[in-house]
Amino acid sequence: MLLAALALASLGVSIALAVSIGEMRIPLPTTVKAILNGLGLGTYTVQRIEQGIVWEYRLSRALVAACCGAGLAICGAVLQALLRNVLAEPYVLGISAGASTGAVVVMLLGIGGGVVGISLGAFLGAGLAFAMILLLAAGVRGGPSQVILAGVAGSQLFNALTAYIVSTSANAEQARSVMFWLLGSLGGVRWPDVWLVAVVVGFGLLVCLYLARTLDAFAFGEDAAASLGVSVGRVRLLLFAVTALITATIVSVVGAVGFVGLVVPHMARFLVGPGHLRLLLASVLIGANFMVLADIVSRVIVPGQVLPIGVVTALVGAPAFALILYRTRRAT
């Protein structure tokens, strides 16, 4: 309970800082007043431009960052349990790359349209990537480690497809904006994106919490789960679909952000242990904090310039990936 309270308080502070910090710095008291005005909880005197920046732009951006961090952390925790591989997460497995390809197809080729259309395209791309990766891994029969290798191969394939589509179907300005978005960008998010991501991540969290004990059983292997009465095939398909849906929705809104699903579950596991009921809740809170703080860093690390948030998460995640891989090798 103490850790949860600290994480919630930290998330509140992080969001407040994210809303205050930017090209135009807004004092924290003014930020709080603007948020209360937007919620209809007050009629405080705030300049119109500050009210608009806080409510229409920065708060929605911070909330989307928190939801995306939570969603990616959920996906990482679930995939690591299902595949029994500490390196499993949507970005490493190529699911994010497949979702990116599906989203780019909708954006540049005009198939569908709107946020929902892009999300649907990303979901289909993520599902295709997932299916291809599992087929590749099953074909070589090398165990969980082969899933990661199949994911790397699938990621390269879908990244190449995305690059081909962008280079042949977009003008220079479109190509520049799409490639920036693919690295992870929160610049264009607004309130409709908040509701979309929050609903999908919330739904996914409820499903995973309901199946938390089942995930505990999967940690000991599929045979152990089946001996406890778990319908292995059905549960795996459901959880794979949920992780693909969460990943696709996040990719359609902010692009492909890597390593959050890898690093955060390990941090949560260190703090609360391997039980998935606590692990999932801890991952949500830590992931939300991590992503909001990464967004702040992306806006202040280079004066006058906003870096793609995927660059910041990779700077943290890549060394963590190497450390986890090294520890795994030593353990074996």
Short mmCIF file of C-alpha atoms in Angstrom, two decimals:
data_model
loop_
_atom_site.label_atom_id
_atom_site.label_comp_id
_atom_site.label_asym_id
_atom_site.label_seq_id
_atom_site.Cartn_x
_atom_site.Cartn_y
_atom_site.Cartn_z
CA MET A 1 0.00 0.00 0.00
CA LEU A 2 2.83 2.39 0.84
CA LEU A 3 4.52 1.75 -2.51
CA ALA A 4 1.23 2.26 -4.35
CA ALA A 5 0.60 5.54 -2.52
CA LEU A 6 4.12 6.75 -3.31
CA ALA A 7 3.75 5.76 -6.97
CA LEU A 8 0.40 7.56 -7.27
CA ALA A 9 1.80 10.68 -5.60
CA SER A 10 4.84 10.54 -7.87
CA LEU A 11 2.60 10.22 -10.93
CA GLY A 12 0.59 13.26 -9.86
CA VAL A 13 3.77 15.31 -9.41
CA SER A 14 5.16 14.07 -12.75
CA ILE A 15 1.98 15.05 -14.61
CA ALA A 16 1.95 18.47 -12.93
CA LEU A 17 5.57 19.03 -13.96
CA ALA A 18 4.86 17.83 -17.51
CA VAL A 19 2.00 20.32 -17.79
CA SER A 20 4.10 23.19 -16.41
CA ILE A 21 7.29 22.62 -18.42
CA GLY A 22 7.60 23.65 -22.04
CA GLU A 23 8.64 26.46 -24.36
CA MET A 24 6.33 28.71 -22.36
CA ARG A 25 6.88 27.96 -18.68
CA ILE A 26 3.71 28.19 -16.63
CA PRO A 27 3.92 28.43 -12.81
CA LEU A 28 2.66 25.35 -11.00
CA PRO A 29 -0.12 27.24 -9.12
CA THR A 30 -1.40 28.58 -12.44
CA THR A 31 -1.29 25.07 -13.87
CA VAL A 32 -3.40 23.73 -11.00
CA LYS A 33 -5.93 26.55 -11.43
CA ALA A 34 -6.20 25.91 -15.17
CA ILE A 35 -6.80 22.20 -14.60
CA LEU A 36 -9.47 22.92 -11.98
CA ASN A 37 -11.13 25.34 -14.39
CA GLY A 38 -11.10 22.69 -17.11
CA LEU A 39 -12.65 20.14 -14.76
CA GLY A 40 -15.37 22.59 -13.81
CA LEU A 41 -14.18 22.69 -10.18
CA GLY A 42 -13.46 26.39 -10.08
CA THR A 43 -13.56 29.74 -11.87
CA TYR A 44 -10.04 30.91 -11.20
CA THR A 45 -8.55 33.82 -13.11
CA VAL A 46 -6.09 32.43 -15.65
CA GLN A 47 -4.93 34.04 -18.88
CA ARG A 48 -6.70 32.57 -21.89
CA ILE A 49 -3.48 31.49 -23.59
CA GLU A 50 -2.25 29.72 -20.43
CA GLN A 51 -5.63 28.03 -19.96
CA GLY A 52 -5.54 26.78 -23.54
CA ILE A 53 -1.95 25.53 -23.35
CA VAL A 54 -2.53 23.68 -20.09
CA TRP A 55 -5.93 22.16 -20.80
CA GLU A 56 -5.97 21.64 -24.57
CA TYR A 57 -2.35 20.68 -25.18
CA ARG A 58 -0.13 19.77 -22.24
CA LEU A 59 -2.56 17.94 -19.96
CA SER A 60 -3.84 15.69 -22.76
CA ARG A 61 -0.22 15.02 -23.78
CA ALA A 62 0.77 14.05 -20.22
CA LEU A 63 -2.26 11.79 -19.77
CA VAL A 64 -1.61 10.02 -23.08
CA ALA A 65 2.02 9.52 -22.04
CA ALA A 66 0.89 8.00 -18.73
CA CYS A 67 -1.63 5.68 -20.42
CA CYS A 68 0.90 4.57 -23.04
CA GLY A 69 3.54 3.84 -20.42
CA ALA A 70 1.04 1.81 -18.42
CA GLY A 71 -0.15 -0.09 -21.50
CA LEU A 72 3.33 -0.99 -22.73
CA ALA A 73 4.29 -2.16 -19.24
CA ILE A 74 1.22 -4.42 -19.12
CA CYS A 75 2.14 -5.91 -22.49
CA GLY A 76 5.71 -6.57 -21.38
CA ALA A 77 4.67 -8.29 -18.15
CA VAL A 78 2.12 -10.49 -19.94
CA LEU A 79 4.43 -11.47 -22.81
CA GLN A 80 7.28 -12.31 -20.45
CA ALA A 81 4.95 -14.70 -18.59
CA LEU A 82 3.38 -16.29 -21.67
CA LEU A 83 6.67 -16.80 -23.50
CA ARG A 84 8.73 -17.45 -20.34
CA ASN A 85 11.38 -15.09 -21.65
CA VAL A 86 12.69 -12.11 -19.68
CA LEU A 87 13.46 -10.23 -22.91
CA ALA A 88 9.94 -10.39 -24.34
CA GLU A 89 8.16 -7.10 -25.03
CA PRO A 90 6.20 -5.63 -28.00
CA TYR A 91 9.11 -3.67 -29.47
CA VAL A 92 11.69 -6.46 -29.30
CA LEU A 93 9.21 -9.03 -30.64
CA GLY A 94 8.40 -6.90 -33.69
CA ILE A 95 4.76 -6.31 -32.72
CA SER A 96 5.30 -2.55 -32.65
CA ALA A 97 6.95 -2.73 -36.08
CA GLY A 98 3.97 -4.61 -37.50
CA ALA A 99 1.57 -2.11 -35.94
CA SER A 100 3.60 0.75 -37.44
CA THR A 101 3.34 -0.79 -40.89
CA GLY A 102 -0.42 -1.19 -40.56
CA ALA A 103 -0.82 2.41 -39.36
CA VAL A 104 1.36 3.79 -42.17
CA VAL A 105 -0.65 1.85 -44.76
CA VAL A 106 -3.81 3.60 -43.54
CA MET A 107 -2.19 7.04 -43.29
CA LEU A 108 -0.40 7.11 -46.65
CA LEU A 109 -2.41 4.78 -48.86
CA GLY A 110 -5.79 6.14 -47.78
CA ILE A 111 -7.23 2.80 -46.66
CA GLY A 112 -9.69 3.78 -43.94
CA GLY A 113 -9.03 7.01 -42.07
CA GLY A 114 -9.27 8.83 -38.77
CA VAL A 115 -7.90 7.73 -35.42
CA VAL A 116 -10.08 4.61 -35.31
CA GLY A 117 -9.10 3.64 -38.86
CA ILE A 118 -5.41 4.04 -38.06
CA SER A 119 -5.85 2.02 -34.88
CA LEU A 120 -7.59 -0.76 -36.79
CA GLY A 121 -4.80 -0.83 -39.37
CA ALA A 122 -2.22 -0.95 -36.60
CA PHE A 123 -4.09 -3.80 -34.88
CA LEU A 124 -4.16 -5.84 -38.09
CA GLY A 125 -0.46 -5.18 -38.62
CA ALA A 126 0.34 -6.17 -35.03
CA GLY A 127 -1.72 -9.35 -35.36
CA LEU A 128 0.02 -10.27 -38.60
CA ALA A 129 3.44 -9.67 -37.04
CA PHE A 130 2.53 -11.75 -34.00
CA ALA A 131 1.29 -14.65 -36.12
CA MET A 132 4.38 -14.60 -38.33
CA ILE A 133 6.75 -14.50 -35.36
CA LEU A 134 5.03 -17.42 -33.62
CA LEU A 135 5.06 -19.45 -36.85
CA LEU A 136 8.77 -18.79 -37.33
CA ALA A 137 9.54 -19.73 -33.74
CA ALA A 138 7.42 -22.89 -33.94
CA GLY A 139 9.13 -23.90 -37.17
CA VAL A 140 12.60 -23.97 -35.67
CA ARG A 141 11.45 -25.55 -32.37
CA GLY A 142 14.14 -23.84 -30.38
CA GLY A 143 12.18 -22.78 -27.32
CA PRO A 144 11.53 -19.31 -25.92
CA SER A 145 14.89 -17.92 -27.04
CA GLN A 146 13.94 -18.51 -30.67
CA VAL A 147 10.89 -16.30 -30.25
CA ILE A 148 13.16 -13.33 -29.64
CA LEU A 149 15.23 -14.13 -32.73
CA ALA A 150 12.05 -14.51 -34.77
CA GLY A 151 10.90 -11.17 -33.39
CA VAL A 152 14.11 -9.48 -34.50
CA ALA A 153 13.69 -10.92 -38.00
CA GLY A 154 10.04 -9.89 -38.12
CA SER A 155 10.86 -6.40 -36.86
CA GLN A 156 13.41 -5.90 -39.63
CA LEU A 157 10.95 -7.12 -42.25
CA PHE A 158 8.13 -4.80 -41.14
CA ASN A 159 10.49 -1.86 -40.70
CA ALA A 160 11.66 -2.41 -44.28
CA LEU A 161 8.04 -2.55 -45.50
CA THR A 162 7.27 0.68 -43.65
CA ALA A 163 10.31 2.41 -45.14
CA TYR A 164 9.33 1.22 -48.63
CA ILE A 165 5.77 2.52 -48.27
CA VAL A 166 6.97 5.88 -46.95
CA SER A 167 9.61 6.30 -49.65
CA THR A 168 7.25 5.41 -52.52
CA SER A 169 3.95 6.93 -51.33
CA ALA A 170 4.85 10.15 -49.48
CA ASN A 171 6.31 13.48 -50.47
CA ALA A 172 9.30 14.90 -48.61
CA GLU A 173 7.25 16.70 -45.96
CA GLN A 174 5.00 13.69 -45.32
CA ALA A 175 8.00 11.36 -45.13
CA ARG A 176 9.70 13.61 -42.58
CA SER A 177 6.63 13.82 -40.35
CA VAL A 178 5.89 10.08 -40.58
CA MET A 179 9.46 9.09 -39.77
CA PHE A 180 9.48 11.45 -36.77
CA TRP A 181 6.18 9.96 -35.62
CA LEU A 182 7.52 6.43 -35.99
CA LEU A 183 10.24 7.25 -33.45
CA GLY A 184 7.57 8.16 -30.94
CA SER A 185 5.87 11.54 -30.85
CA LEU A 186 3.35 13.01 -28.43
CA GLY A 187 3.19 16.32 -30.23
CA GLY A 188 -0.14 15.86 -31.97
CA VAL A 189 -2.20 14.13 -29.27
CA ARG A 190 -5.46 15.68 -28.10
CA TRP A 191 -8.37 14.69 -25.84
CA PRO A 192 -9.94 12.14 -28.24
CA ASP A 193 -6.62 10.26 -28.12
CA VAL A 194 -6.76 10.30 -24.30
CA TRP A 195 -10.15 8.60 -24.26
CA LEU A 196 -9.15 6.04 -26.88
CA VAL A 197 -5.92 4.98 -25.19
CA ALA A 198 -7.40 5.10 -21.67
CA VAL A 199 -10.35 2.88 -22.61
CA VAL A 200 -8.21 0.30 -24.43
CA VAL A 201 -5.51 0.17 -21.73
CA GLY A 202 -8.14 0.04 -18.98
CA PHE A 203 -9.93 -2.82 -20.70
CA GLY A 204 -6.66 -4.69 -21.21
CA LEU A 205 -5.68 -4.20 -17.58
CA LEU A 206 -9.00 -5.59 -16.34
CA VAL A 207 -8.66 -8.68 -18.54
CA CYS A 208 -5.08 -9.29 -17.39
CA LEU A 209 -5.95 -8.76 -13.72
CA TYR A 210 -8.79 -11.26 -14.07
CA LEU A 211 -6.28 -13.77 -15.47
CA ALA A 212 -3.49 -12.89 -13.02
CA ARG A 213 -3.53 -16.32 -11.33
CA THR A 214 -3.46 -17.95 -14.74
CA LEU A 215 -0.37 -15.92 -15.62
CA ASP A 216 1.22 -17.17 -12.40
CA ALA A 217 0.61 -20.72 -13.63
CA PHE A 218 2.13 -19.94 -17.06
CA ALA A 219 5.34 -18.89 -15.32
CA PHE A 220 5.91 -22.59 -14.54
CA GLY A 221 5.24 -23.72 -18.10
CA GLU A 222 2.27 -24.66 -20.24
CA ASP A 223 2.15 -28.22 -18.91
CA ALA A 224 1.92 -26.95 -15.33
CA ALA A 225 -0.82 -24.51 -16.35
CA ALA A 226 -2.77 -27.28 -18.10
CA SER A 227 -2.46 -29.54 -15.05
CA LEU A 228 -4.16 -26.80 -13.01
CA GLY A 229 -7.13 -26.80 -15.36
CA VAL A 230 -6.12 -23.81 -17.52
CA SER A 231 -7.31 -23.86 -21.12
CA VAL A 232 -3.85 -23.04 -22.42
CA GLY A 233 -4.67 -22.42 -26.07
CA ARG A 234 -7.70 -20.25 -25.39
CA VAL A 235 -6.00 -18.15 -22.70
CA ARG A 236 -2.86 -17.65 -24.79
CA LEU A 237 -4.93 -16.50 -27.78
CA LEU A 238 -6.95 -14.09 -25.61
CA LEU A 239 -3.89 -12.56 -23.97
CA PHE A 240 -2.00 -12.31 -27.24
CA ALA A 241 -5.01 -10.50 -28.73
CA VAL A 242 -5.18 -8.12 -25.76
CA THR A 243 -1.47 -7.27 -25.97
CA ALA A 244 -1.76 -6.77 -29.74
CA LEU A 245 -4.77 -4.47 -29.23
CA ILE A 246 -3.00 -2.36 -26.60
CA THR A 247 0.19 -2.15 -28.65
CA ALA A 248 -1.66 -1.26 -31.85
CA THR A 249 -3.67 1.49 -30.16
CA ILE A 250 -0.55 3.03 -28.62
CA VAL A 251 1.37 2.85 -31.89
CA SER A 252 -1.51 4.45 -33.81
CA VAL A 253 -1.47 7.42 -31.42
CA VAL A 254 2.21 8.00 -30.55
CA GLY A 255 4.25 5.72 -32.83
CA ALA A 256 6.59 2.90 -31.87
CA VAL A 257 8.10 3.46 -28.42
CA GLY A 258 10.56 0.79 -27.41
CA PHE A 259 11.91 -0.79 -24.25
CA VAL A 260 9.21 0.45 -21.84
CA GLY A 261 7.65 -3.03 -21.81
CA LEU A 262 11.07 -4.56 -21.19
CA VAL A 263 12.43 -2.37 -18.40
CA VAL A 264 9.33 -1.60 -16.33
CA PRO A 265 8.18 -5.19 -15.52
CA HIS A 266 11.66 -6.01 -14.25
CA MET A 267 11.61 -2.94 -12.01
CA ALA A 268 8.15 -3.90 -10.75
CA ARG A 269 9.19 -7.54 -10.20
CA PHE A 270 12.15 -6.35 -8.12
CA LEU A 271 9.84 -4.24 -5.92
CA VAL A 272 6.76 -6.45 -5.46
CA GLY A 273 7.82 -9.96 -6.48
CA PRO A 274 6.64 -12.28 -9.28
CA GLY A 275 2.94 -12.57 -8.36
CA HIS A 276 1.07 -11.12 -11.34
CA LEU A 277 -1.73 -9.40 -9.44
CA ARG A 278 0.74 -7.09 -7.74
CA LEU A 279 3.14 -7.13 -10.66
CA LEU A 280 0.57 -5.82 -13.14
CA LEU A 281 -0.59 -3.02 -10.85
CA ALA A 282 2.99 -2.02 -10.03
CA SER A 283 3.91 -2.12 -13.73
CA VAL A 284 1.02 0.21 -14.56
CA LEU A 285 2.11 2.81 -12.01
CA ILE A 286 5.83 2.58 -12.78
CA GLY A 287 5.22 2.57 -16.54
CA ALA A 288 3.01 5.66 -16.34
CA ASN A 289 5.63 7.50 -14.28
CA PHE A 290 8.44 6.40 -16.57
CA MET A 291 6.72 7.58 -19.75
CA VAL A 292 5.69 10.97 -18.34
CA LEU A 293 9.22 11.60 -17.09
CA ALA A 294 10.62 10.51 -20.47
CA ASP A 295 8.32 13.03 -22.15
CA ILE A 296 9.63 15.78 -19.87
CA VAL A 297 13.22 14.83 -20.67
CA SER A 298 12.48 14.79 -24.42
CA ARG A 299 11.38 18.44 -24.19
CA VAL A 300 14.22 19.83 -22.06
CA ILE A 301 17.32 17.80 -22.92
CA VAL A 302 17.98 19.84 -26.09
CA PRO A 303 17.11 23.54 -25.70
CA GLY A 304 14.57 24.73 -28.27
CA GLN A 305 13.99 21.25 -29.68
CA VAL A 306 11.71 18.32 -28.86
CA LEU A 307 13.24 14.88 -29.30
CA PRO A 308 11.14 11.84 -30.23
CA ILE A 309 10.18 10.15 -26.98
CA GLY A 310 11.33 6.81 -28.40
CA VAL A 311 14.88 8.17 -28.43
CA VAL A 312 14.72 8.87 -24.68
CA THR A 313 13.25 5.46 -23.81
CA ALA A 314 15.88 3.75 -25.98
CA LEU A 315 18.70 5.60 -24.19
CA VAL A 316 17.44 4.05 -20.96
CA GLY A 317 16.16 0.76 -22.35
CA ALA A 318 19.08 -0.33 -24.52
CA PRO A 319 21.60 -0.51 -21.63
CA ALA A 320 18.94 -2.22 -19.51
CA PHE A 321 18.37 -4.74 -22.31
CA ALA A 322 22.10 -5.47 -22.43
CA LEU A 323 22.24 -5.89 -18.65
CA ILE A 324 19.26 -8.27 -18.59
CA LEU A 325 20.75 -10.27 -21.48
CA TYR A 326 24.10 -10.49 -19.66
CA ARG A 327 22.47 -11.67 -16.42
CA THR A 328 20.40 -14.21 -18.35
CA ARG A 329 23.52 -15.61 -20.01
CA ARG A 330 25.27 -15.91 -16.66
CA ALA A 331 22.25 -17.68 -15.15
CA THR A 332 22.35 -20.31 -17.90
#
